[in-house]
Short mmCIF file of C-alpha atoms and ligand atoms in Angstrom, two decimals:
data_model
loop_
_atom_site.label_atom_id
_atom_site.label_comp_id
_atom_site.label_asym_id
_atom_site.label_seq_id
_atom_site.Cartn_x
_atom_site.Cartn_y
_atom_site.Cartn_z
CA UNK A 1279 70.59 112.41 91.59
CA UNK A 1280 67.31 113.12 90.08
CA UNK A 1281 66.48 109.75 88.77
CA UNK A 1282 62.98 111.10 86.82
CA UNK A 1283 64.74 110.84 83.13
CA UNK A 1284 65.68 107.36 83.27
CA UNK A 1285 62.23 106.01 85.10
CA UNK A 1286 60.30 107.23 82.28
CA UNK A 1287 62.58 106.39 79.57
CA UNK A 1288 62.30 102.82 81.29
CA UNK A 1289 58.07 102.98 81.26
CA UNK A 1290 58.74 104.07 77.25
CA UNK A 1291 61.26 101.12 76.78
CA UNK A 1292 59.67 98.61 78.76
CA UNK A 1293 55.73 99.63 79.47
CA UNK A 1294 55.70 98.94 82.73
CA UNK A 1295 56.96 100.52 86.11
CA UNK A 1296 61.09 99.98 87.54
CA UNK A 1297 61.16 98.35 90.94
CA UNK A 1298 63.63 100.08 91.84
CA UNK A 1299 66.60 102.38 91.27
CA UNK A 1300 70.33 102.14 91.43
CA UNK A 1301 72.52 105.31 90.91
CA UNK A 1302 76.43 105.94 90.99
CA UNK A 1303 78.11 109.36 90.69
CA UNK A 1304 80.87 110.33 88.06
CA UNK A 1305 84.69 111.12 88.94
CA UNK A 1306 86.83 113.75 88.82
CA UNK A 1307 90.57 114.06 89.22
CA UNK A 1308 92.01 116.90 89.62
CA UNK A 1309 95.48 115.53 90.77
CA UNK A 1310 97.47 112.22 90.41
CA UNK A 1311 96.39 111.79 86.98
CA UNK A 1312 98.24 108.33 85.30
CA UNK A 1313 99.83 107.24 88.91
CA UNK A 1314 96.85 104.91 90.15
CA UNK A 1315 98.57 101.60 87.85
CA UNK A 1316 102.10 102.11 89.30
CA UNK A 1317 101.28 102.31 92.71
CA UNK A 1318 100.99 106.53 93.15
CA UNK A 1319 98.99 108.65 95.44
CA UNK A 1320 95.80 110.47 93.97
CA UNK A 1321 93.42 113.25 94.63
CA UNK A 1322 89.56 112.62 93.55
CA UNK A 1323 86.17 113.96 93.78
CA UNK A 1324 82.76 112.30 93.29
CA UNK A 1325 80.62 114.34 91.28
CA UNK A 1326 76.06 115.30 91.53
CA UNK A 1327 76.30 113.71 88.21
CA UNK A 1328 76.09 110.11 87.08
CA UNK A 1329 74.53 106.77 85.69
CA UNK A 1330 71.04 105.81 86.67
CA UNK A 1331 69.62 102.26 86.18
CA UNK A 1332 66.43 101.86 86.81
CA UNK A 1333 65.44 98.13 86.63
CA UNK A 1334 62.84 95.15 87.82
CA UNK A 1335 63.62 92.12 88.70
CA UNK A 1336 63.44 89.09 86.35
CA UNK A 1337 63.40 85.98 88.34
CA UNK A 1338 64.02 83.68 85.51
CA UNK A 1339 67.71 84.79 85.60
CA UNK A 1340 67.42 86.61 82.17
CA UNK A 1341 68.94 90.24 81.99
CA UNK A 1342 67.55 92.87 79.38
CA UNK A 1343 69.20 96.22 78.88
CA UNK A 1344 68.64 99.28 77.17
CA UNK A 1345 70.66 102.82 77.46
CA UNK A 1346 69.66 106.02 76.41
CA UNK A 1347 73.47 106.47 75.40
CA UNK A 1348 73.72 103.07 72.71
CA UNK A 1349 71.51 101.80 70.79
CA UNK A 1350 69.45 98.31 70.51
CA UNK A 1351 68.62 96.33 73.39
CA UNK A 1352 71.09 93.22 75.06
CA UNK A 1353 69.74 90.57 76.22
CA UNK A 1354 72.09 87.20 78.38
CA UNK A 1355 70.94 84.76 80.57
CA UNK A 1356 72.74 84.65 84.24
CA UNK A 1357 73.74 81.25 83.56
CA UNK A 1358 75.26 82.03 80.23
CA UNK A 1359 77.07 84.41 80.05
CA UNK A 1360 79.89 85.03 77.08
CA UNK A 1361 83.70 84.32 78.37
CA UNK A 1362 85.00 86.47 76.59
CA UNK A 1363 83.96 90.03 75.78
CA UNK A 1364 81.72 90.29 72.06
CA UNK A 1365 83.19 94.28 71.83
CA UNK A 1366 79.82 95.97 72.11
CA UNK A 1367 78.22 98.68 74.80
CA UNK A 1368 77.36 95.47 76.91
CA UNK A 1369 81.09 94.26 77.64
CA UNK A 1370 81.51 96.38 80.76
CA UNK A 1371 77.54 94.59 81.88
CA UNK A 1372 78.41 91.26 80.89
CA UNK A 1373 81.79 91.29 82.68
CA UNK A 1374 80.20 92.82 85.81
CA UNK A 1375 77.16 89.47 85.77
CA UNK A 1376 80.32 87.16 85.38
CA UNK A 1377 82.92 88.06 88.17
CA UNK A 1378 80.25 88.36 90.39
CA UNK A 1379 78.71 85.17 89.64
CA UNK A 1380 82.11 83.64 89.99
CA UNK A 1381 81.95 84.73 93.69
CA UNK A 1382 78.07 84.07 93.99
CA UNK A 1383 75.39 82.35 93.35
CA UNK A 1384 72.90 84.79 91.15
CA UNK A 1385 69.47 83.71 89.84
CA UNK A 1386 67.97 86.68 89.75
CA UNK A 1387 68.48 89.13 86.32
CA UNK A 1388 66.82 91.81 85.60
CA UNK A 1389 65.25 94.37 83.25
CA UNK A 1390 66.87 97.56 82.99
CA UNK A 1391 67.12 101.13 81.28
CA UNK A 1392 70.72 102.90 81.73
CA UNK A 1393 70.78 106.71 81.44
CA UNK A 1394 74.01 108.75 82.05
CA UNK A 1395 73.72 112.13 82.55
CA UNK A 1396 76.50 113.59 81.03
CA UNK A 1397 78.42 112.74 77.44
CA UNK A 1398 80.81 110.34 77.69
CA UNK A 1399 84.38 110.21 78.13
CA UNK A 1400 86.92 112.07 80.72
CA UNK A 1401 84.28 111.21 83.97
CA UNK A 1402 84.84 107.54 84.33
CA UNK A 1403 81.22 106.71 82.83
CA UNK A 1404 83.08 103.35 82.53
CA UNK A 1405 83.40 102.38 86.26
CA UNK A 1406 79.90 103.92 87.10
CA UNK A 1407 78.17 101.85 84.93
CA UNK A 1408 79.96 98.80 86.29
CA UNK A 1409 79.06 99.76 90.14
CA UNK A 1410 75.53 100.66 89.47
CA UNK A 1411 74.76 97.13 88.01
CA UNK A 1412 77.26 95.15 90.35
CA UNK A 1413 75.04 97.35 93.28
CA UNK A 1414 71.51 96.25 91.56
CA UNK A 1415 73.00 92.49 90.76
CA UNK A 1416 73.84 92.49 94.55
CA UNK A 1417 70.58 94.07 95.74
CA UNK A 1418 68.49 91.70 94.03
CA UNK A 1419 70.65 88.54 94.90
CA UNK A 1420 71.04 88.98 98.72
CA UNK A 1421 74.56 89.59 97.73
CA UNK A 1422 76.44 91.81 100.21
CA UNK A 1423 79.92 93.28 99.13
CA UNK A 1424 82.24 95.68 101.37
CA UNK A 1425 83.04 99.02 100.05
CA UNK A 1426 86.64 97.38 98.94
CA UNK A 1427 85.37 94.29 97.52
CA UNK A 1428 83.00 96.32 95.00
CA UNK A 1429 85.92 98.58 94.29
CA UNK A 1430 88.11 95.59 93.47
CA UNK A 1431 85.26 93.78 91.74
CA UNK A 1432 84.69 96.94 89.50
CA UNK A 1433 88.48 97.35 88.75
CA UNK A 1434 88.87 93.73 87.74
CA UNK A 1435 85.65 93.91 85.31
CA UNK A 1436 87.83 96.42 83.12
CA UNK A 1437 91.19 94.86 83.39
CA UNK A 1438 89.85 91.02 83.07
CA UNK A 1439 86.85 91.57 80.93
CA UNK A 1440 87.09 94.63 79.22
CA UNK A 1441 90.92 94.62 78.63
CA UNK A 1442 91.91 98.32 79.89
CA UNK A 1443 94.65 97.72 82.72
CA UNK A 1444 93.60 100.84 84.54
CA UNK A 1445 94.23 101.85 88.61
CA UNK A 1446 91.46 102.04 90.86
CA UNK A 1447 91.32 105.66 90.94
CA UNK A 1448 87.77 105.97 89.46
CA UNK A 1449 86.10 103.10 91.29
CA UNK A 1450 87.65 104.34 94.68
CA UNK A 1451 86.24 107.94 94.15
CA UNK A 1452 82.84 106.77 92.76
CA UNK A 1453 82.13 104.92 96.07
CA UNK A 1454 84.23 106.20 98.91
CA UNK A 1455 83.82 110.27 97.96
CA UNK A 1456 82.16 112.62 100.04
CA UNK A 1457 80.39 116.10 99.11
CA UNK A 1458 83.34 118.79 100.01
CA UNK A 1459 85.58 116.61 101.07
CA UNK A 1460 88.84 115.78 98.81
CA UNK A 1461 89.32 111.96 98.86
CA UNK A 1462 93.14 111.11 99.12
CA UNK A 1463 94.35 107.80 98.22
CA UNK A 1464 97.40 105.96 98.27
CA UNK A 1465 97.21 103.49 95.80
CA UNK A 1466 99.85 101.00 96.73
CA UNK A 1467 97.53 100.29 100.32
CA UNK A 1468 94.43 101.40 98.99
CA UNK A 1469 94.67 103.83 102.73
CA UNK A 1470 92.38 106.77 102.18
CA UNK A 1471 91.86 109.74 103.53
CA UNK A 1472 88.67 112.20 102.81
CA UNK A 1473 89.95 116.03 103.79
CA UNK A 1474 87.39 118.25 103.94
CA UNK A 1475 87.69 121.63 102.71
CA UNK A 1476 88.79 124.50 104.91
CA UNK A 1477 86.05 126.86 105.64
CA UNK A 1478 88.35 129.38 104.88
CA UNK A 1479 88.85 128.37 101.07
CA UNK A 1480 87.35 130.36 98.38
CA UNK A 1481 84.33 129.01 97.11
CA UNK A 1482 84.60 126.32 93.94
CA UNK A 1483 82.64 124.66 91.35
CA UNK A 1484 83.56 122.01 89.38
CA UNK A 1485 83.84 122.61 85.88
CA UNK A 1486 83.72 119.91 82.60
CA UNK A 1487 84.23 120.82 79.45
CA UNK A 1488 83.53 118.47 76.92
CA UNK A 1489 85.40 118.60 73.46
CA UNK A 1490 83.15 116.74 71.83
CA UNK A 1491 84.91 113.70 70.81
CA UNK A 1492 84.04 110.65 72.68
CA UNK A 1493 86.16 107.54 73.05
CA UNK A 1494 86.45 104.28 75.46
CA UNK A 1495 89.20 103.55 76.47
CA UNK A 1496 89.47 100.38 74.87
CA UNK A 1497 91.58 100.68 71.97
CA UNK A 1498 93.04 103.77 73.44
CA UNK A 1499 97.17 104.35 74.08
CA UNK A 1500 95.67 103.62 77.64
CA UNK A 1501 97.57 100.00 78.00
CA UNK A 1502 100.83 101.35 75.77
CA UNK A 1503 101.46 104.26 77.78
CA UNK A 1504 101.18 101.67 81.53
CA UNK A 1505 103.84 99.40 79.42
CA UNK A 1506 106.25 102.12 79.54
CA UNK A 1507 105.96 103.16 82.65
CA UNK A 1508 106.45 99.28 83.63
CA UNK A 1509 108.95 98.88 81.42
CA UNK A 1510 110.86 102.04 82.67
CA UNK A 1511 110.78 100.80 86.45
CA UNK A 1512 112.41 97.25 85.70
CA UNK A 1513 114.96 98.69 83.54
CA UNK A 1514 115.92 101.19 86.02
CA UNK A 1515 115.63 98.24 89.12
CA UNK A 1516 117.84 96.31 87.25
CA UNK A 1517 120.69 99.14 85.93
CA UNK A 1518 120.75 99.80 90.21
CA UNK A 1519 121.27 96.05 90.98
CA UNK A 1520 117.35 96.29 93.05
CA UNK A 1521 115.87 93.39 93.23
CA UNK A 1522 112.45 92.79 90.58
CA UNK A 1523 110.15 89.55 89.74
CA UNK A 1524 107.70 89.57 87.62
CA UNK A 1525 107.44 92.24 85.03
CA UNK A 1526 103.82 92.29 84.51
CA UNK A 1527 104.29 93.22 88.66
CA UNK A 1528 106.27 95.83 88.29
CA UNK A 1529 105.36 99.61 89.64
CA UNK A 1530 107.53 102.82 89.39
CA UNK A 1531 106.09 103.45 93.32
CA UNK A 1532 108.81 100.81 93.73
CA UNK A 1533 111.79 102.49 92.13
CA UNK A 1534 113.01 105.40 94.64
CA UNK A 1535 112.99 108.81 92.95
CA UNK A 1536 117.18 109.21 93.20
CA UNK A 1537 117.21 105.66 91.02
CA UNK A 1538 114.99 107.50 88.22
CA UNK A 1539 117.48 110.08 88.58
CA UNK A 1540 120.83 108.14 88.84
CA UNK A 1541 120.15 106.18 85.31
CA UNK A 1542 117.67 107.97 83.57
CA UNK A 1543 119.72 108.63 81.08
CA UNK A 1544 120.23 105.32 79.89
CA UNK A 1545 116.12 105.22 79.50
CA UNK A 1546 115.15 105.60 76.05
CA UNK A 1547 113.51 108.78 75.91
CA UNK A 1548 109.97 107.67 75.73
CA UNK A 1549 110.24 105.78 78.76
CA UNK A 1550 112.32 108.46 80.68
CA UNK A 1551 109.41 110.64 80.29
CA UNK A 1552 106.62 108.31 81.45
CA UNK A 1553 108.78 108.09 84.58
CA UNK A 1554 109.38 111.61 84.98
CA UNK A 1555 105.58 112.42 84.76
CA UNK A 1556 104.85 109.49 87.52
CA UNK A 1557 107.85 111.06 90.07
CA UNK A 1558 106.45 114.39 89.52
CA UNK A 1559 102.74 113.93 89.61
CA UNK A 1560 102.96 111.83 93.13
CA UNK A 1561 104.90 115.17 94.38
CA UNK A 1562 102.25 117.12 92.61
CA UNK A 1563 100.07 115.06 95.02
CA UNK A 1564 101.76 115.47 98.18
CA UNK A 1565 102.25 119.31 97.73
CA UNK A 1566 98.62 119.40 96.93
CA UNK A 1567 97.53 117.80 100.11
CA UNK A 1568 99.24 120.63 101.86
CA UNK A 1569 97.63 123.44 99.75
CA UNK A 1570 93.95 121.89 100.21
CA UNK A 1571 94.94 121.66 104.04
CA UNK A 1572 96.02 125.33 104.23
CA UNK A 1573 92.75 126.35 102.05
CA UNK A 1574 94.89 127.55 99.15
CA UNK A 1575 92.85 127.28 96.21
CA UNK A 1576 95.05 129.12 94.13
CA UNK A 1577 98.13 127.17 95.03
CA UNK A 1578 96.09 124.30 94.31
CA UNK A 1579 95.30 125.24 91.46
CA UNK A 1580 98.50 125.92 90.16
CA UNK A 1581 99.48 122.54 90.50
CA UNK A 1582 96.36 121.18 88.05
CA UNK A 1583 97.65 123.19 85.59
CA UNK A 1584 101.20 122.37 85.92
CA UNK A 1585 99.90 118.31 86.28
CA UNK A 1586 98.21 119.06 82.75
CA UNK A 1587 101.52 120.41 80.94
CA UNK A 1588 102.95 116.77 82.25
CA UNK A 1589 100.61 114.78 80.95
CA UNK A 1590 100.94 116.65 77.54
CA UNK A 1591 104.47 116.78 76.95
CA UNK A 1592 105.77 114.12 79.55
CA UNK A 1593 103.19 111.55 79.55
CA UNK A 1594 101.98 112.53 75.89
CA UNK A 1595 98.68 111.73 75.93
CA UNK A 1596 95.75 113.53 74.69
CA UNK A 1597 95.08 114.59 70.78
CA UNK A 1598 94.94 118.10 69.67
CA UNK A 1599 91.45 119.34 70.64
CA UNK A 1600 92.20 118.91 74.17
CA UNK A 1601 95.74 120.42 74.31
CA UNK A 1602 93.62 123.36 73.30
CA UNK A 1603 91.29 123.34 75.47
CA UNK A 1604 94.13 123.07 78.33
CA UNK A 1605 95.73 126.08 76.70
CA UNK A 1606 92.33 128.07 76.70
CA UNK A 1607 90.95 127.10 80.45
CA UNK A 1608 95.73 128.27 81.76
CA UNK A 1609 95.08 131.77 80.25
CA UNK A 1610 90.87 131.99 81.11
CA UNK A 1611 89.99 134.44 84.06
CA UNK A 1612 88.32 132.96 87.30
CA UNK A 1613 90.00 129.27 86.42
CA UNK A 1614 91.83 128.40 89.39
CA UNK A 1615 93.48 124.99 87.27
CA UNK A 1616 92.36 122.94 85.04
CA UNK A 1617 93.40 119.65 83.33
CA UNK A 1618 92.50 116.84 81.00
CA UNK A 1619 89.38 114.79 83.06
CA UNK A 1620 90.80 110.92 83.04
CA UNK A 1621 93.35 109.17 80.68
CA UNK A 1622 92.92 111.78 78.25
CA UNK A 1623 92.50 110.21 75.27
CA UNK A 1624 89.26 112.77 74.10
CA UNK A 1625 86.99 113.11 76.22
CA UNK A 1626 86.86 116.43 78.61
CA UNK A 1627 88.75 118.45 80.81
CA UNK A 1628 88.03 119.65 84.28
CA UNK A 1629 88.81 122.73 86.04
CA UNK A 1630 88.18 124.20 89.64
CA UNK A 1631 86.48 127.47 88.77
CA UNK A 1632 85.12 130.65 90.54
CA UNK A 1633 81.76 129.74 90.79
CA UNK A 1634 80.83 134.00 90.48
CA UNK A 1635 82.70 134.27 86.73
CA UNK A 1636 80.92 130.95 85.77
CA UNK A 1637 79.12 132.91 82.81
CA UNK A 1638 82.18 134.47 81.58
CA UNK A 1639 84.00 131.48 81.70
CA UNK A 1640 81.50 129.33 79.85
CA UNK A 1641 81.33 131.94 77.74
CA UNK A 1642 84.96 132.68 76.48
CA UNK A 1643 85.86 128.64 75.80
CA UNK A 1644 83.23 128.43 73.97
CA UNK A 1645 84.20 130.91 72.17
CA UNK A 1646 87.80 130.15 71.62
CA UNK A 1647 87.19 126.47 71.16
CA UNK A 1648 85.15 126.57 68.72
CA UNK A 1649 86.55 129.55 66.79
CA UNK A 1650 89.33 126.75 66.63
CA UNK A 1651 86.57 123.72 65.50
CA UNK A 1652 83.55 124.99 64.60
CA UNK A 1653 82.50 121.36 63.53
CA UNK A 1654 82.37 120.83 67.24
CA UNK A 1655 79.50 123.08 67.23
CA UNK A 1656 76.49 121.00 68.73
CA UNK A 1657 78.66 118.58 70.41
CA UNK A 1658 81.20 120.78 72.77
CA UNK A 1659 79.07 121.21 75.62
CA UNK A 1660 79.82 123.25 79.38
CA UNK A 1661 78.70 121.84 82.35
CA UNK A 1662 79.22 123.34 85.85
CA UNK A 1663 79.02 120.27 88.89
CA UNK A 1664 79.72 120.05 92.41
CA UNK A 1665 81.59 117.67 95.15
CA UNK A 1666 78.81 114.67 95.62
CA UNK A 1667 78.77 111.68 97.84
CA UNK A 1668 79.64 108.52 96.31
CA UNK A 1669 77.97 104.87 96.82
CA UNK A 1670 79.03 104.88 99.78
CA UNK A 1671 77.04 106.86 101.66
CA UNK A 1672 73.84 105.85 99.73
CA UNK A 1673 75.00 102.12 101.00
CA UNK A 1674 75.09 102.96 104.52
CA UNK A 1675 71.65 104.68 104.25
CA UNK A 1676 69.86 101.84 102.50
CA UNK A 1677 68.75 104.22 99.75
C1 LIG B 2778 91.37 106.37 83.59
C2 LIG B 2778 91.66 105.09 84.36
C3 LIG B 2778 92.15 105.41 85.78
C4 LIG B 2778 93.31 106.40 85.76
C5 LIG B 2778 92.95 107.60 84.88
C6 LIG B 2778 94.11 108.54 84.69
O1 LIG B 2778 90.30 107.04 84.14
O2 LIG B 2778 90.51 104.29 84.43
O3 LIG B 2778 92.52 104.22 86.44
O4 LIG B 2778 94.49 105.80 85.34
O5 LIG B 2778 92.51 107.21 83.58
O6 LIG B 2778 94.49 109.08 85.90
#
């Protein structure tokens, strides 16, 4: 993190110096993609890219924000802050201030500038945002939160606040990943295991590649598409006489595989495919675990591109600009896998690479994608990142 940019943008903004600095990484995915809300294991990476805020304190309790990604400047008091979210770039800052203030006292606001480093959409710019302030909110408060409880707090600022029911994939990678280690968690414990890579594996970089159409995830088919997968697992409980409460509880994790496969005929279609993406992405996951083990990058590989035909025709998310950039990264040389970055509603997609035919690689999508949309010109961009640490490890150092 080379937090330079967003200290002078904050002397520009605010003529005078930031106290002090709060940074957390982006996420990447590479399996478990759309298993995180029903319960599923997933594979994730923190990335050496992210969201800077640099800030100083404001004692009165006031807090003033600008970004280098929105415009205008937002301005709340701790003490007042909206119920409800008002639908602009501030929701995900707002909601952050008020679940934490309903657990603690906070008097202290702040002035801030917000820089991400990357454009947004695919890397979970989302949850980073949400972590960095909840870290500088907690910082300046006395306000000390365990790796979990910031996790959950994050999560809960999107599904309370901002509305998007997602997992806690994103927030678990952005603070518990480690550089070249492949963070494994089990969402239905939140267990977690960080597997470092074999020292026999062929060298990797991750790759983004951004289509150049940005979207929240607000609004998105996000919350439709976690319906149907909810609405799959009670049907199936109930045709096989299982036992189900609530339905706003309910998780596929909890529906054994040979139920799925007993009734899912009587699914409508829609819903039978939801479910079929969850079964096969968690073994997607598991078989993955065992390839990153043995050092088989290929293998690994293999099964990112085979999770990104699910989420296109089984799942069915994404929008036509990037199904083809999927199709362009399967038949690209030196691209071990590849797959949509996130929900995939716009956004990017990610690929382990061969960090040697980076050139040729960067080269030839371009290429290709834009021969497809040259009004993307200007706004497709490349971007080759590596394995970083998450919050975590910047916690336990103090920085
Ligand atoms: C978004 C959500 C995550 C997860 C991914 C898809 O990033 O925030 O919880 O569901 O999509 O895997």
């Amino acid at each position: 993190m080379d937090p330079t940019a967003c200290i002078s943008a904050y002397r520009q903004a605010f003529r005078q110096e930031p106290q002090a600095i709060s940074f957390c990484p982006y996420r990447v995915s590479p399996l478990g993609t759309h298993v995180d809300h029903q319960g599923g294991p997933v594979h994730g990476f923190a990335i050496d890219q992210g969201i800077t805020i640099a800030y100083e304190a404001d004692p009165a309790g006031r807090v003033t924000l600008r970004s280098e990604n929105f415009p205008g400047q937002l301005c709340f008091s701790l003490d007042e802050i909206p119920g409800t979210k008002l639908g602009d770039w501030g929701d995900h800052l707002r909601g952050a201030a008020l679940l934490l203030s309903r657990r603690q006292r906070l008097w202290v606001g702040l002035t801030a500038f917000i820089r991400g480093t990357m454009p947004i959409g695919g890397l979970s710019s989302s949850a980073s945002v949400i972590i960095a302030f909840l870290e500088a909110l907690c910082r300046l408060n006395r306000v000390e939160l365990s790796d979990r409880e910031l996790i959950d707090l994050a999560q809960a600022v999107e599904n309370q606040y901002v509305g998007v029911n997602c997992g806690k994939l994103d927030q678990s990678c952005e603070v518990l990943g480690r550089k070249d280690q492949l963070l494994y968690l089990d969402t239905l414990d939140d267990s977690f295991e960080l597997i470092p890579t074999p020292t026999r594996m062929k060298p990797y970089g991750i790759a983004v590649f951004f289509s150049g159409l940005s979207r929240s995830l607000a609004g998105s088919g996000y919350n439709l598409r976690l319906d149907e997968c909810r609405a799959a697992g009670y049907s199936l409980m109930a045709y096989a006489g299982l036992p189900y409460g609530a339905f706003a509880d309910t998780r596929l994790r909890a529906v054994p595989r040979e139920v799925f496969h007993a009734y899912r005929d009587r699914l409508p279609e829609a819903w039978a495919r939801r479910a079929e993406h969850y079964y096969s992405e968690a073994a997607r996951v598991e078989a993955g675990t065992a390839a990153w083990r043995a050092g088989d990058l290929e293998q690994y590989g293999q099964l990112i591109f085979q999770s990104g035909h699910s989420v296109i025709h089984s799942y069915e998310c994404g929008c036509e600009q990037l199904i083809t950039l999927y199709e362009i990264l399967r038949d690209t040389p030196g691209i071990y896998g590849g797959c949509f970055s996130g929900a995939g509603f716009k956004g990017c997609c990610m690929a382990l690479i061969d960090p040697e035919q980076r050139d040729t690689i960067e080269h030839r999508v371009a290429q290709q994608y834009l021969r497809a949309y040259p009004q993307l010109e200007g706004l497709y961009s490349f971007h080759l990142c590596h394995s970083a640490d998450g919050i975590h490890e910047q916690r336990r150092f103090g920085q």
